[in-house]
Amino acid sequence: MTQIPNIHSHRFCLSAAQCDAQMGLSPAMLTQQIIEVATEHADLLGVGFKRLEQGGTLWVLSRIAFEMNRYPGVLEPYIMSTWIEDFNRHFSQRNFDIITPEGEVLGYARTIWVAIDINTRKPADLSGISSIASTVVDRPCPIAPPGKIRPATEPEIINEYTFQVSDIDLNRHVNSARYVELVLNQMDLDTFDAYRLGRFEIIYHHESYYNDCACVASGMVKDALVTSISVDGTVHCLARSIMKPKN
Amino acid sequence: MTQIPNIHSHRFCLSAAQCDAQMGLSPAMLTQQIIEVATEHADLLGVGFKRLEQGGTLWVLSRIAFEMNRYPGVLEPYIMSTWIEDFNRHFSQRNFDIITPEGEVLGYARTIWVAIDINTRKPADLSGISSIASTVVDRPCPIAPPGKIRPATEPEIINEYTFQVSDIDLNRHVNSARYVELVLNQMDLDTFDAYRLGRFEIIYHHESYYNDCACVASGMVKDALVTSISVDGTVHCLARSIMKPKN
């Protein structure tokens, strides 16, 4: 029997068709790849979608934080590695690094995953898969964990968006990476031409569903653009985006 | 020197994180994968983005037609293969099949690609890469080519959408697959629960740019939902969607 590695790596190389207007990996696609590589590793460890479904539960992402020194460019190979830093019956904390084959560190990410009951959508207990605690790895991830985010008291950029068919994923709720797009779309193309997203954090509080009308509201709080996505006055997620001049 | 194959194949297997609300490959992601696998093959053949950029031109997709018997499900492997059916100095016609490892044909696609000048955005001549004519393969692709599409005279479903940062690709225009999302979002989630997109065609007439406000208008013409995406009264693309009851 092959031993499943405690650190799972996935090599990527973006074709021109996958690049954003800055000719590289978009932060939303980075988020999607973080989720995909986590999902792959969970599948390999036998604690993926299929296993949780048997117990009537789903993995859902609760938080992400990432910091990128730079984003990979067109046709530039990079390796995303992931490992579990902490696990208990309430959540799993999974970290990532993104490195070139030459060893240049492009960035790091931290994620927190919880399980919910498929029917009640309430938090579920992870005790049934506690065997994965044995895969915990002590590998450095030198970025601050996702912290508390307070919404801007007087948001200056406010947009509305109604969730469409293309925004809904297999869990029948809005795809986690789609929120990242909505958050970053609060800024304009000129901003992304001049700056890179240096640090990003998002906290998912509540699920959004098909046809929900979201209010996306942003304002500066110190050095960060803080964005809330709300439905019917309830905050569904909060994000903090820190832009840095390009290297 | 390794011979580059005239038929290029890419194996996919969707993780749960990549699936749509129907627990499989979404038609928009199928479109994106068609574009990516075409781009990969062009890169291998030495006629990719980098090569065309040297001559001041870009590949742009002009038309797609695909027919799917069924869409691959979660964690189900499938192989997308592509080859050039026809090539001249005006366009390249590239076909695809999507097959399971057991040999079940999931579907076929046909695409037409043209080049445009990076600066003038006018059609460019492909004579400089005519060597790829030698890679033309006579492999069956038993679906009708993309045909002429007449817009619905009295569209019943009309929505507006302003293109955002997340919709723009490396060519600084709206990503081809994003139009497919906008077209399919004219239908609701119940429709996709009961029906699959059996045949889809799209013709890209004009580029759309950041901040363009698009009018998306759909109406039934015979057995198809015909959708136009227009900016300032000019039709930028036309699509025809034929839904079939699920197998």
Coordinates of C-alpha atoms in Angstrom, one line a residue:
Chain A
M1 CA 0.0 0.0 0.0
T2 CA 1.3 3.4 -1.0
Q3 CA 1.8 5.8 1.9
I4 CA -0.1 9.1 1.3
P5 CA 2.2 12.0 1.9
N6 CA 1.4 14.4 4.8
I7 CA 2.5 17.2 2.4
H8 CA 0.6 17.1 -0.9
S9 CA 2.0 19.0 -3.8
H10 CA 0.4 20.0 -7.1
R11 CA 2.4 21.5 -10.0
F12 CA 0.7 24.2 -12.1
C13 CA 1.6 26.0 -15.2
L14 CA -0.9 28.6 -16.5
S15 CA -1.5 28.7 -20.2
A16 CA -2.3 32.1 -21.8
A17 CA -6.0 31.1 -21.6
Q18 CA -5.9 30.9 -17.8
C19 CA -4.2 34.3 -17.1
D20 CA -5.8 37.5 -16.0
A21 CA -5.3 41.0 -17.3
Q22 CA -2.0 41.3 -15.5
M23 CA -0.8 38.2 -17.5
G24 CA -0.7 35.9 -14.5
L25 CA -2.6 34.0 -11.9
S26 CA -5.6 36.0 -10.6
P27 CA -6.1 36.1 -6.8
A28 CA -9.6 34.5 -7.3
M29 CA -8.0 31.6 -9.3
L30 CA -5.3 31.3 -6.6
T31 CA -8.2 30.9 -4.1
Q32 CA -9.8 28.3 -6.3
Q33 CA -6.5 26.4 -6.7
I34 CA -6.0 26.5 -2.9
I35 CA -9.5 24.9 -2.5
E36 CA -8.8 22.4 -5.2
V37 CA -5.4 21.3 -3.8
A38 CA -6.9 21.0 -0.3
T39 CA -9.8 18.9 -1.8
E40 CA -7.3 16.6 -3.6
H41 CA -5.3 16.0 -0.4
A42 CA -8.4 15.3 1.6
D43 CA -9.5 12.8 -1.2
L44 CA -6.0 11.1 -1.0
L45 CA -6.2 10.9 2.8
G46 CA -9.7 9.3 2.6
V47 CA -11.4 12.3 4.2
G48 CA -12.7 14.0 1.1
F49 CA -16.2 14.9 -0.2
K50 CA -17.2 11.2 -0.7
R51 CA -16.2 10.2 2.8
L52 CA -18.0 13.1 4.6
E53 CA -21.1 12.7 2.4
Q54 CA -21.5 9.2 3.8
G55 CA -21.8 10.8 7.3
G56 CA -24.2 13.4 6.0
T57 CA -21.7 16.3 6.2
L58 CA -19.8 18.6 3.9
W59 CA -16.5 20.4 4.1
V60 CA -16.9 24.1 4.0
L61 CA -14.3 26.8 4.0
S62 CA -14.4 29.1 7.0
R63 CA -11.4 31.4 6.5
I64 CA -8.5 32.1 4.2
A65 CA -5.5 34.3 4.5
F66 CA -2.8 34.5 1.9
E67 CA 0.2 36.7 1.2
M68 CA 1.8 36.8 -2.2
N69 CA 5.3 38.3 -3.0
R70 CA 4.3 38.0 -6.6
Y71 CA 1.8 36.0 -8.7
P72 CA 3.0 33.4 -11.2
G73 CA 3.1 34.6 -14.8
V74 CA 2.0 33.0 -18.1
L75 CA 3.6 29.6 -18.7
E76 CA 5.6 29.9 -15.5
P77 CA 5.6 26.6 -13.5
Y78 CA 4.8 26.8 -9.7
I79 CA 4.2 24.2 -7.1
M80 CA 1.5 24.5 -4.5
S81 CA 2.0 22.3 -1.4
T82 CA -0.4 21.8 1.4
W83 CA -0.4 20.2 4.9
I84 CA -2.5 20.1 8.0
E85 CA -1.2 22.3 10.8
D86 CA -3.9 21.6 13.3
F87 CA -7.0 19.4 13.6
N88 CA -9.7 19.0 16.2
R89 CA -13.3 18.0 16.2
H90 CA -14.4 21.6 15.4
F91 CA -12.1 22.5 12.5
S92 CA -9.1 21.6 10.4
Q93 CA -6.3 24.2 9.8
R94 CA -4.5 23.6 6.5
N95 CA -1.6 25.7 5.2
F96 CA 0.0 26.1 1.8
D97 CA 3.1 27.4 0.2
I98 CA 3.5 28.4 -3.5
I99 CA 7.1 28.0 -4.7
T100 CA 8.8 28.0 -8.1
P101 CA 10.8 24.9 -9.2
E102 CA 13.9 27.1 -8.5
G103 CA 12.8 27.6 -4.9
E104 CA 11.6 31.1 -5.0
V105 CA 8.8 31.5 -2.5
L106 CA 5.8 33.2 -4.3
G107 CA 3.6 33.1 -1.3
Y108 CA 1.8 31.4 1.6
A109 CA -1.7 30.7 2.6
R110 CA -3.6 29.6 5.7
T111 CA -7.1 28.1 5.6
I112 CA -9.6 26.9 8.2
W113 CA -12.2 24.3 7.3
V114 CA -15.3 23.2 9.2
A115 CA -17.9 20.6 8.4
I116 CA -21.6 21.3 8.2
D117 CA -24.6 18.9 8.2
I118 CA -25.9 18.6 4.7
N119 CA -29.6 19.0 5.8
T120 CA -29.5 21.4 8.8
R121 CA -26.4 23.4 7.4
K122 CA -25.3 23.6 11.1
P123 CA -21.7 22.9 12.2
A124 CA -21.0 19.2 12.4
D125 CA -18.5 17.2 14.5
L126 CA -15.2 16.0 12.9
S127 CA -14.5 13.3 15.5
G128 CA -15.3 10.6 12.9
I129 CA -12.2 11.5 10.9
S130 CA -9.9 12.2 13.8
S131 CA -7.3 9.8 12.3
I132 CA -6.1 12.7 10.1
A133 CA -4.7 14.3 13.2
S134 CA -1.8 11.9 12.7
T135 CA -0.9 13.7 9.5
V136 CA -0.3 17.1 11.2
V137 CA 3.0 18.5 10.0
D138 CA 5.1 21.2 11.7
R139 CA 6.2 23.1 8.6
P140 CA 6.7 26.9 8.6
C141 CA 4.0 29.1 7.2
P142 CA 5.3 32.6 8.1
I143 CA 2.2 34.7 7.6
A144 CA -0.2 35.9 10.3
P145 CA -3.4 33.8 10.7
P146 CA -6.7 35.3 9.5
G147 CA -7.7 37.8 12.2
K148 CA -10.9 39.5 13.2
I149 CA -12.3 41.8 10.5
R150 CA -14.5 44.8 11.4
P151 CA -16.5 46.2 8.5
A152 CA -15.9 49.8 7.4
T153 CA -18.2 52.1 9.3
E154 CA -18.9 54.3 6.2
P155 CA -18.3 52.2 3.1
E156 CA -17.6 54.3 0.0
I157 CA -18.0 51.7 -2.7
I158 CA -21.4 49.9 -2.8
N159 CA -22.6 47.5 -5.5
E160 CA -25.4 45.0 -5.8
Y161 CA -25.2 41.5 -7.3
T162 CA -27.7 38.7 -7.6
F163 CA -26.2 35.2 -7.5
Q164 CA -26.6 33.3 -10.8
V165 CA -26.5 29.7 -11.9
S166 CA -22.8 30.0 -12.7
D167 CA -22.0 31.1 -9.1
I168 CA -23.4 27.9 -7.5
D169 CA -21.2 24.9 -6.7
L170 CA -21.8 21.3 -5.8
N171 CA -22.8 22.2 -2.3
R172 CA -25.7 24.2 -3.8
H173 CA -24.3 27.4 -2.4
V174 CA -22.2 30.2 -3.8
N175 CA -18.7 29.1 -4.7
S176 CA -16.0 30.4 -2.2
A177 CA -13.8 31.8 -5.0
R178 CA -16.7 33.7 -6.5
Y179 CA -16.9 35.9 -3.3
V180 CA -13.2 36.7 -3.9
E181 CA -14.1 38.0 -7.4
L182 CA -16.9 40.1 -6.0
V183 CA -14.6 41.6 -3.3
L184 CA -11.8 42.4 -5.8
N185 CA -14.2 43.8 -8.4
Q186 CA -14.8 46.6 -5.9
M187 CA -11.4 47.9 -7.3
D188 CA -10.8 48.9 -10.9
L189 CA -8.5 47.6 -13.5
D190 CA -6.1 50.5 -13.2
T191 CA -5.5 49.6 -9.5
F192 CA -4.6 46.0 -10.5
D193 CA -2.2 47.3 -13.2
A194 CA -0.4 49.4 -10.6
Y195 CA -0.6 47.3 -7.5
R196 CA -0.7 43.6 -6.5
L197 CA -2.9 42.1 -3.9
G198 CA -0.2 41.6 -1.2
R199 CA -2.3 40.2 1.6
F200 CA -5.9 39.0 1.5
E201 CA -8.2 37.6 4.2
I202 CA -11.8 36.4 4.0
I203 CA -14.1 35.0 6.6
Y204 CA -17.2 33.1 5.5
H205 CA -20.0 33.6 8.0
H206 CA -23.1 32.4 6.2
E207 CA -23.9 30.5 3.0
S208 CA -25.4 32.4 0.1
Y209 CA -27.8 30.7 -2.3
Y210 CA -29.0 31.0 -5.9
N211 CA -30.9 34.2 -6.5
D212 CA -29.8 35.9 -3.2
C213 CA -29.3 39.6 -3.8
A214 CA -26.0 40.6 -2.3
C215 CA -24.9 44.1 -1.2
V216 CA -21.1 44.4 -1.6
A217 CA -19.8 47.4 0.5
S218 CA -16.2 48.5 0.8
G219 CA -14.3 51.2 2.6
M220 CA -10.7 51.8 3.7
V221 CA -9.8 50.8 7.3
K222 CA -6.2 51.8 7.9
D223 CA -4.1 50.3 5.1
A224 CA -6.8 47.8 3.9
L225 CA -9.9 47.8 1.8
V226 CA -12.5 46.1 4.0
T227 CA -15.5 44.6 2.1
S228 CA -18.6 43.1 3.4
I229 CA -21.0 40.9 1.4
S230 CA -24.5 41.0 2.9
V231 CA -27.8 39.5 2.0
D232 CA -31.0 41.0 3.5
G233 CA -28.9 42.9 6.1
T234 CA -27.0 39.8 7.3
V235 CA -23.3 39.8 6.7
H236 CA -22.4 36.6 4.8
C237 CA -18.7 37.3 4.5
L238 CA -16.0 39.9 5.3
A239 CA -12.7 40.4 3.5
R240 CA -9.6 42.6 4.0
S241 CA -7.5 43.4 0.9
I242 CA -4.1 45.0 1.2
M243 CA -2.6 46.3 -2.0
K244 CA 1.2 46.7 -2.5
P245 CA 3.1 48.5 -5.3
K246 CA 4.3 46.0 -7.8
N247 CA 7.9 44.7 -7.3
Chain B
M1 CA 13.8 15.6 -30.8
T2 CA 10.4 14.5 -29.6
Q3 CA 7.7 14.5 -32.2
I4 CA 4.8 16.7 -31.2
P5 CA 1.6 14.7 -31.7
N6 CA -1.0 16.0 -34.1
I7 CA -3.7 14.9 -31.7
H8 CA -3.1 16.4 -28.2
S9 CA -4.9 14.8 -25.2
H10 CA -5.3 16.2 -21.7
R11 CA -6.7 14.0 -18.9
F12 CA -9.0 15.7 -16.4
C13 CA -10.7 14.6 -13.2
L14 CA -12.8 17.2 -11.4
S15 CA -12.5 17.4 -7.6
A16 CA -15.6 18.3 -5.7
A17 CA -14.3 21.9 -5.6
Q18 CA -14.6 22.2 -9.4
C19 CA -18.1 20.9 -9.8
D20 CA -21.2 22.8 -10.5
A21 CA -24.6 22.6 -8.8
Q22 CA -25.4 19.5 -11.0
M23 CA -22.3 17.8 -9.4
G24 CA -20.3 17.8 -12.6
L25 CA -18.5 19.8 -15.2
S26 CA -20.3 23.1 -16.0
P27 CA -20.7 24.1 -19.6
A28 CA -18.7 27.2 -19.0
M29 CA -15.8 25.3 -17.5
L30 CA -16.0 22.9 -20.5
T31 CA -15.6 25.9 -22.7
Q32 CA -12.7 27.1 -20.6
Q33 CA -11.0 23.7 -20.8
I34 CA -11.6 23.6 -24.6
I35 CA -9.7 26.9 -24.8
E36 CA -7.0 25.7 -22.5
V37 CA -6.4 22.4 -24.2
A38 CA -6.3 24.3 -27.6
T39 CA -3.8 26.7 -26.1
E40 CA -1.6 23.9 -24.8
H41 CA -1.5 22.2 -28.2
A42 CA -0.7 25.5 -29.9
D43 CA 2.1 26.0 -27.4
L44 CA 3.5 22.5 -28.1
L45 CA 3.3 23.1 -31.8
G46 CA 5.2 26.3 -31.4
V47 CA 2.3 28.5 -32.6
G48 CA 1.1 29.6 -29.1
F49 CA 0.6 32.9 -27.5
K50 CA 4.4 33.6 -27.3
R51 CA 5.0 32.9 -31.0
L52 CA 2.0 35.0 -32.2
E53 CA 3.0 37.8 -29.8
Q54 CA 6.4 38.1 -31.5
G55 CA 4.5 38.9 -34.7
G56 CA 2.2 41.4 -32.9
T57 CA -0.8 39.2 -33.1
L58 CA -3.1 37.3 -30.8
W59 CA -5.2 34.1 -31.1
V60 CA -8.9 34.9 -30.6
L61 CA -11.7 32.5 -30.6
S62 CA -14.3 33.2 -33.3
R63 CA -16.8 30.3 -32.8
I64 CA -17.5 27.2 -30.8
A65 CA -20.1 24.5 -31.1
F66 CA -20.3 21.6 -28.8
E67 CA -22.7 18.7 -28.1
M68 CA -22.6 16.7 -24.9
N69 CA -24.4 13.4 -24.3
R70 CA -23.6 13.9 -20.6
Y71 CA -21.2 15.9 -18.5
P72 CA -18.4 14.3 -16.5
G73 CA -19.3 14.0 -12.8
V74 CA -17.3 14.5 -9.6
L75 CA -14.0 12.5 -9.5
E76 CA -14.8 10.9 -12.9
P77 CA -11.8 10.9 -15.2
Y78 CA -12.2 12.1 -18.8
I79 CA -9.9 12.8 -21.7
M80 CA -10.2 15.8 -23.9
S81 CA -8.4 15.4 -27.3
T82 CA -7.9 18.1 -29.9
W83 CA -6.6 18.3 -33.4
I84 CA -6.6 20.7 -36.3
E85 CA -9.2 19.8 -39.0
D86 CA -8.5 22.8 -41.3
F87 CA -6.0 25.6 -41.6
N88 CA -5.6 28.6 -43.9
R89 CA -4.3 32.1 -43.7
H90 CA -7.7 33.4 -42.3
F91 CA -8.5 30.8 -39.7
S92 CA -7.7 27.6 -37.9
Q93 CA -10.4 25.0 -37.3
R94 CA -9.8 22.8 -34.3
N95 CA -11.9 19.9 -33.1
F96 CA -12.3 18.1 -29.9
D97 CA -13.7 14.9 -28.4
I98 CA -14.3 14.2 -24.7
I99 CA -14.2 10.5 -23.9
T100 CA -14.0 8.5 -20.7
P101 CA -11.0 6.1 -20.1
E102 CA -13.5 3.2 -20.9
G103 CA -14.2 4.8 -24.3
E104 CA -17.6 6.3 -23.7
V105 CA -18.0 9.4 -25.8
L106 CA -19.2 12.2 -23.6
G107 CA -19.2 14.8 -26.4
Y108 CA -17.6 16.6 -29.3
A109 CA -16.7 20.2 -30.0
R110 CA -15.7 22.4 -32.9
T111 CA -13.9 25.7 -32.7
I112 CA -12.7 28.3 -35.2
W113 CA -9.8 30.5 -34.3
V114 CA -8.6 33.7 -36.0
A115 CA -5.7 36.0 -35.2
I116 CA -6.0 39.7 -34.6
D117 CA -3.4 42.5 -34.6
I118 CA -2.5 43.4 -31.0
N119 CA -2.8 47.1 -31.7
T120 CA -5.4 47.6 -34.4
R121 CA -7.5 44.6 -33.1
K122 CA -8.3 43.9 -36.8
P123 CA -8.0 40.4 -38.4
A124 CA -4.4 39.3 -39.0
D125 CA -2.9 37.0 -41.6
L126 CA -1.9 33.5 -40.4
S127 CA 0.5 32.8 -43.3
G128 CA 3.5 33.1 -41.0
I129 CA 2.6 29.9 -39.2
S130 CA 1.4 27.9 -42.2
S131 CA 3.7 25.0 -41.2
I132 CA 0.9 23.8 -38.9
A133 CA -1.2 22.9 -42.0
S134 CA 1.0 19.8 -42.0
T135 CA -0.6 18.7 -38.6
V136 CA -4.1 18.6 -40.1
V137 CA -5.8 15.3 -39.0
D138 CA -8.8 13.6 -40.6
R139 CA -10.4 12.3 -37.4
P140 CA -14.3 12.2 -37.1
C141 CA -16.1 15.0 -35.3
P142 CA -19.7 14.0 -36.0
I143 CA -21.5 17.2 -34.9
A144 CA -22.7 20.0 -37.2
P145 CA -20.4 22.9 -37.5
P146 CA -21.4 26.2 -35.9
G147 CA -24.1 27.8 -38.2
K148 CA -25.5 31.2 -38.7
I149 CA -27.5 32.5 -35.6
R150 CA -30.3 35.0 -36.0
P151 CA -31.2 36.8 -32.8
A152 CA -34.7 36.4 -31.3
T153 CA -37.0 39.1 -32.8
E154 CA -38.8 39.6 -29.4
P155 CA -36.5 38.5 -26.6
E156 CA -38.3 37.7 -23.4
I157 CA -35.4 37.6 -20.9
I158 CA -33.3 40.7 -20.7
N159 CA -30.6 41.5 -18.2
E160 CA -27.8 44.0 -17.9
Y161 CA -24.2 43.3 -16.7
T162 CA -21.2 45.6 -16.5
F163 CA -17.9 43.7 -17.1
Q164 CA -15.6 43.7 -14.1
V165 CA -11.9 43.1 -13.3
S166 CA -12.6 39.4 -12.9
D167 CA -14.0 39.1 -16.4
I168 CA -10.9 40.4 -18.2
D169 CA -8.2 38.0 -19.5
L170 CA -4.6 38.4 -20.7
N171 CA -5.8 39.8 -24.0
R172 CA -7.3 42.7 -22.1
H173 CA -10.8 41.8 -23.2
V174 CA -13.6 39.8 -21.8
N175 CA -12.8 36.1 -21.3
S176 CA -14.6 33.8 -23.8
A177 CA -15.9 31.5 -21.2
R178 CA -17.4 34.4 -19.2
Y179 CA -19.8 35.1 -22.1
V180 CA -20.9 31.4 -21.8
E181 CA -21.8 32.0 -18.2
L182 CA -23.7 35.1 -19.0
V183 CA -25.7 33.3 -21.7
L184 CA -26.5 30.3 -19.5
N185 CA -27.4 32.5 -16.5
Q186 CA -30.4 33.6 -18.6
M187 CA -31.9 30.3 -17.5
D188 CA -32.6 29.4 -13.9
L189 CA -31.2 26.7 -11.6
D190 CA -34.4 24.5 -11.9
T191 CA -33.8 24.3 -15.6
F192 CA -30.3 22.9 -15.1
D193 CA -31.6 20.5 -12.5
A194 CA -34.1 19.0 -15.0
Y195 CA -32.2 19.5 -18.3
R196 CA -28.7 19.3 -19.7
L197 CA -27.3 21.7 -22.3
G198 CA -27.3 19.2 -25.2
R199 CA -25.9 21.5 -27.9
F200 CA -24.4 25.0 -27.6
E201 CA -23.1 27.4 -30.2
I202 CA -21.5 30.8 -29.8
I203 CA -20.2 33.3 -32.3
Y204 CA -17.9 36.1 -31.1
H205 CA -18.3 39.1 -33.3
H206 CA -16.7 41.9 -31.3
E207 CA -14.5 42.2 -28.3
S208 CA -15.9 43.6 -25.0
Y209 CA -13.7 45.5 -22.6
Y210 CA -13.5 46.4 -19.0
N211 CA -16.5 48.5 -17.8
D212 CA -18.6 47.9 -21.0
C213 CA -22.2 47.6 -20.0
A214 CA -23.7 44.6 -21.8
C215 CA -27.3 43.9 -22.6
V216 CA -28.0 40.2 -22.5
A217 CA -31.3 39.3 -24.4
S218 CA -32.8 35.9 -24.9
G219 CA -35.8 34.4 -26.6
M220 CA -36.8 31.0 -28.0
V221 CA -36.3 30.4 -31.7
K222 CA -37.7 27.0 -32.6
D223 CA -36.1 24.5 -30.1
A224 CA -33.2 26.8 -29.0
L225 CA -32.8 29.7 -26.6
V226 CA -31.0 32.3 -28.7
T227 CA -29.1 35.0 -26.7
S228 CA -27.4 38.1 -27.9
I229 CA -24.9 40.1 -25.8
S230 CA -24.7 43.7 -27.0
V231 CA -22.8 46.8 -26.0
D232 CA -24.1 50.2 -27.0
G233 CA -26.5 48.5 -29.5
T234 CA -23.7 46.5 -31.2
V235 CA -24.0 42.8 -31.0
H236 CA -20.8 41.4 -29.5
C237 CA -21.8 37.8 -29.5
L238 CA -24.7 35.5 -30.3
A239 CA -25.4 32.1 -28.8
R240 CA -27.8 29.2 -29.3
S241 CA -28.5 26.8 -26.4
I242 CA -30.5 23.6 -26.9
M243 CA -31.6 21.9 -23.7
K244 CA -32.3 18.2 -23.5
P245 CA -34.0 16.1 -20.8
K246 CA -31.4 14.4 -18.7
N247 CA -30.5 10.8 -19.6

